[in-house]
PDB file of C-alpha atoms in Angstrom:
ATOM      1  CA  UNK A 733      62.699 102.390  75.320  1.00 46.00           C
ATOM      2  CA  UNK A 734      61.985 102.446  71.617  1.00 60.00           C
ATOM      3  CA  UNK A 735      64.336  99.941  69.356  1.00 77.00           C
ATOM      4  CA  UNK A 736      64.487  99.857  66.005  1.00 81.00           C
ATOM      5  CA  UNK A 737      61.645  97.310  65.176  1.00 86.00           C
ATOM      6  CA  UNK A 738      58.701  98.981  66.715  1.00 93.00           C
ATOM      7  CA  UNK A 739      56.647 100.011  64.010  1.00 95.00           C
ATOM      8  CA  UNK A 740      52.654 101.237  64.169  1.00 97.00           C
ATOM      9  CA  UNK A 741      50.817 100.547  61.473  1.00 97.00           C
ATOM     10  CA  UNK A 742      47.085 101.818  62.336  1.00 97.00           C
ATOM     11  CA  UNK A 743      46.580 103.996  65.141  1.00 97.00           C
ATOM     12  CA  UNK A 744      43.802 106.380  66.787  1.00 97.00           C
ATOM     13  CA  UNK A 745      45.467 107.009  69.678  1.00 97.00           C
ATOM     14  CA  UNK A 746      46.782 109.908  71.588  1.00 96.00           C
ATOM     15  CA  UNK A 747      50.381 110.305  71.185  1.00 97.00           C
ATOM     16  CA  UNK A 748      50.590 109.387  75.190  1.00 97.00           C
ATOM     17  CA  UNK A 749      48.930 106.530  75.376  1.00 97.00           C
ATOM     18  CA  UNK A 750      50.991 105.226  71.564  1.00 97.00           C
ATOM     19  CA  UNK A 751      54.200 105.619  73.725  1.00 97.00           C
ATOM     20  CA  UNK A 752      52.720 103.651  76.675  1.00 98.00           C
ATOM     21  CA  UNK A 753      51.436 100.976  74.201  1.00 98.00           C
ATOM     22  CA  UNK A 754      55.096 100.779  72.954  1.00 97.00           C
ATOM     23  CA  UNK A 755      56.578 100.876  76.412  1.00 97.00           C
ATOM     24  CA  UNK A 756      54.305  97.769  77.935  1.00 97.00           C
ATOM     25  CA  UNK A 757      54.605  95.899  74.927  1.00 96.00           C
ATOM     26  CA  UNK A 758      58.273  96.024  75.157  1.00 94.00           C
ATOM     27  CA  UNK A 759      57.903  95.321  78.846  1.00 94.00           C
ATOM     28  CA  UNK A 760      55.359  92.721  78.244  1.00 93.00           C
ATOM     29  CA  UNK A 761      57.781  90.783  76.056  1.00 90.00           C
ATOM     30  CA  UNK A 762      60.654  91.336  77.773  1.00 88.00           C
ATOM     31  CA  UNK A 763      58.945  89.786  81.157  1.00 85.00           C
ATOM     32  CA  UNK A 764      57.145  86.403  79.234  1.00 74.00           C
ATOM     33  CA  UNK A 765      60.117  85.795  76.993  1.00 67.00           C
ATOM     34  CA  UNK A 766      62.739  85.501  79.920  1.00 63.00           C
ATOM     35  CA  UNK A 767      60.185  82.915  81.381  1.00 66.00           C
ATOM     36  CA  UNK A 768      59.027  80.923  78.293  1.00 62.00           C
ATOM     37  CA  UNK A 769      55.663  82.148  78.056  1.00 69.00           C
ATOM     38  CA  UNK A 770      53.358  82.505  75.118  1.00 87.00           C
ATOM     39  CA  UNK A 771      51.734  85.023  73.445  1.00 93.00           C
ATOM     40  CA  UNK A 772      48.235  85.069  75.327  1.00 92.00           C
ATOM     41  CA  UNK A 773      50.285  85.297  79.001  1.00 92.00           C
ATOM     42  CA  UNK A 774      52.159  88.803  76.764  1.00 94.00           C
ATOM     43  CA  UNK A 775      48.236  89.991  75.682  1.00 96.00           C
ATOM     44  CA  UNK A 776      46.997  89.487  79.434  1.00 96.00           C
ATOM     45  CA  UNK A 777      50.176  91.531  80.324  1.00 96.00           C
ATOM     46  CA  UNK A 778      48.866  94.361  78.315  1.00 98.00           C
ATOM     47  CA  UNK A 779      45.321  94.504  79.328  1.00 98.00           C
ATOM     48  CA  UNK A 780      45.950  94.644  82.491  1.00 98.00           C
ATOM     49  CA  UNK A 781      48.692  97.329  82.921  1.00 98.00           C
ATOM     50  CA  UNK A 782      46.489  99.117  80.522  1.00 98.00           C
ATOM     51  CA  UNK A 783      43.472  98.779  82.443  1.00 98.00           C
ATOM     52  CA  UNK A 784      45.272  99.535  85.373  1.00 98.00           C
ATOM     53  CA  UNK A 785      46.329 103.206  84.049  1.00 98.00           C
ATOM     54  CA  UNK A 786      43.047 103.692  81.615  1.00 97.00           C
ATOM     55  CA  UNK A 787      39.884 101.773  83.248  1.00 97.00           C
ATOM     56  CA  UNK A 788      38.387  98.530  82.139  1.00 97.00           C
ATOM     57  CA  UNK A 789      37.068  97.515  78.803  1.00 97.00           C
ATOM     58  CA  UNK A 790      40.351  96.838  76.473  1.00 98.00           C
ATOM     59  CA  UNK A 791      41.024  93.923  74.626  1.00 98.00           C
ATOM     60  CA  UNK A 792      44.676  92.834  73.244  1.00 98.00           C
ATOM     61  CA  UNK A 793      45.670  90.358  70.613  1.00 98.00           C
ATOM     62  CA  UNK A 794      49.439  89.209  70.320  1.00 96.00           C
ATOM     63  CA  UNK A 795      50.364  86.509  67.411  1.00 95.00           C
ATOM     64  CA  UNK A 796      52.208  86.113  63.999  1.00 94.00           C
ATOM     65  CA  UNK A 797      48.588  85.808  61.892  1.00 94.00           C
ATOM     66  CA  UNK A 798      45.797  87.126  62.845  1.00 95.00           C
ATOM     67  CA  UNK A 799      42.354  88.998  61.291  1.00 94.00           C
ATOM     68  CA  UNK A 800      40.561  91.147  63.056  1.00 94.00           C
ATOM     69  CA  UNK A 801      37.543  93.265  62.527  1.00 94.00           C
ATOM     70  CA  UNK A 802      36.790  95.604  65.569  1.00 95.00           C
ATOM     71  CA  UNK A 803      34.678  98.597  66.781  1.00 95.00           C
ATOM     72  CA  UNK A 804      36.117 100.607  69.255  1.00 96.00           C
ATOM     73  CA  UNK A 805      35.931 103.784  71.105  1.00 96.00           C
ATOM     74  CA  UNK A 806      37.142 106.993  69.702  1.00 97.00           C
ATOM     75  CA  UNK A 807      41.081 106.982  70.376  1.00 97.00           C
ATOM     76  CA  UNK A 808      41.391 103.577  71.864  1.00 97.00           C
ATOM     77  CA  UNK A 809      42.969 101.599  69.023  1.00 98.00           C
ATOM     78  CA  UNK A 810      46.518 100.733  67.659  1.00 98.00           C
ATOM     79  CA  UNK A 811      48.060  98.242  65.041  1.00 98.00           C
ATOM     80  CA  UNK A 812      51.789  97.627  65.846  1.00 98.00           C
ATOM     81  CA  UNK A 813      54.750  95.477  66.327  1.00 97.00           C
ATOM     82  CA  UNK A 814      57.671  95.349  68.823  1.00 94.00           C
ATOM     83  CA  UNK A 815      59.353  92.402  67.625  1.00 91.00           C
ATOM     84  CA  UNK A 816      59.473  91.451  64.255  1.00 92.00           C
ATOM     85  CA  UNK A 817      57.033  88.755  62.943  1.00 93.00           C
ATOM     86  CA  UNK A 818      54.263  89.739  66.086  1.00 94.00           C
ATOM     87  CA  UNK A 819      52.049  92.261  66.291  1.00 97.00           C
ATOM     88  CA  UNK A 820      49.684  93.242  68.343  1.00 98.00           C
ATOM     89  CA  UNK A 821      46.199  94.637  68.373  1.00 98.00           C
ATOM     90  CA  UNK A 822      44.580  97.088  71.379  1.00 98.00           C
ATOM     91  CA  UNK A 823      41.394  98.481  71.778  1.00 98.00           C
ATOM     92  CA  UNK A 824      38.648  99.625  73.676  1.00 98.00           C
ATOM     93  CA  UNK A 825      35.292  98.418  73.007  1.00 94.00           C
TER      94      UNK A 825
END
């Protein structure tokens, strides 16, 4: 399912779990966009189908502008964007 506009810009992530970020991302937006939702309804979209296949304790931020600071757990975090203009932040805490 990659496109040409997914891009990572930090990651410490398996290779597996990058790919499934990209995947539910693209699903994510895919799903809210067709109904008109926003960008938190996209991040809650994440979180949960990632704490559905990798146990609780993620967090997700979706938006144009954002700054973040974050400590996470070793191989739990990625910097990317599926559509151009909005990226999005996971990790594990």
């Amino acid at each position: 399912m990659a496109n040409k506009h997914q891009h990572i810009f930090a990651e410490d992530m398996t290779d597996d779990m990058c790919q499934f970020a990209l995947k539910t991302s693209e699903e994510a937006f895919h799903l809210t966009i067709n109904k008109g939702q926003v960008f938190t309804a996209i991040a809650s979209y994440i979180r949960r189908t990632f704490e559905k296949t990798y146990g609780r304790g993620w967090n997700v931020v979706v938006g144009r502008a954002f700054g973040a600071y974050v400590t996470h757990e070793i191989k739990t975090y990625m910097y990317f964007t599926v559509i151009p203009g909005v990226y999005v932040l996971i990790w594990k805490a």
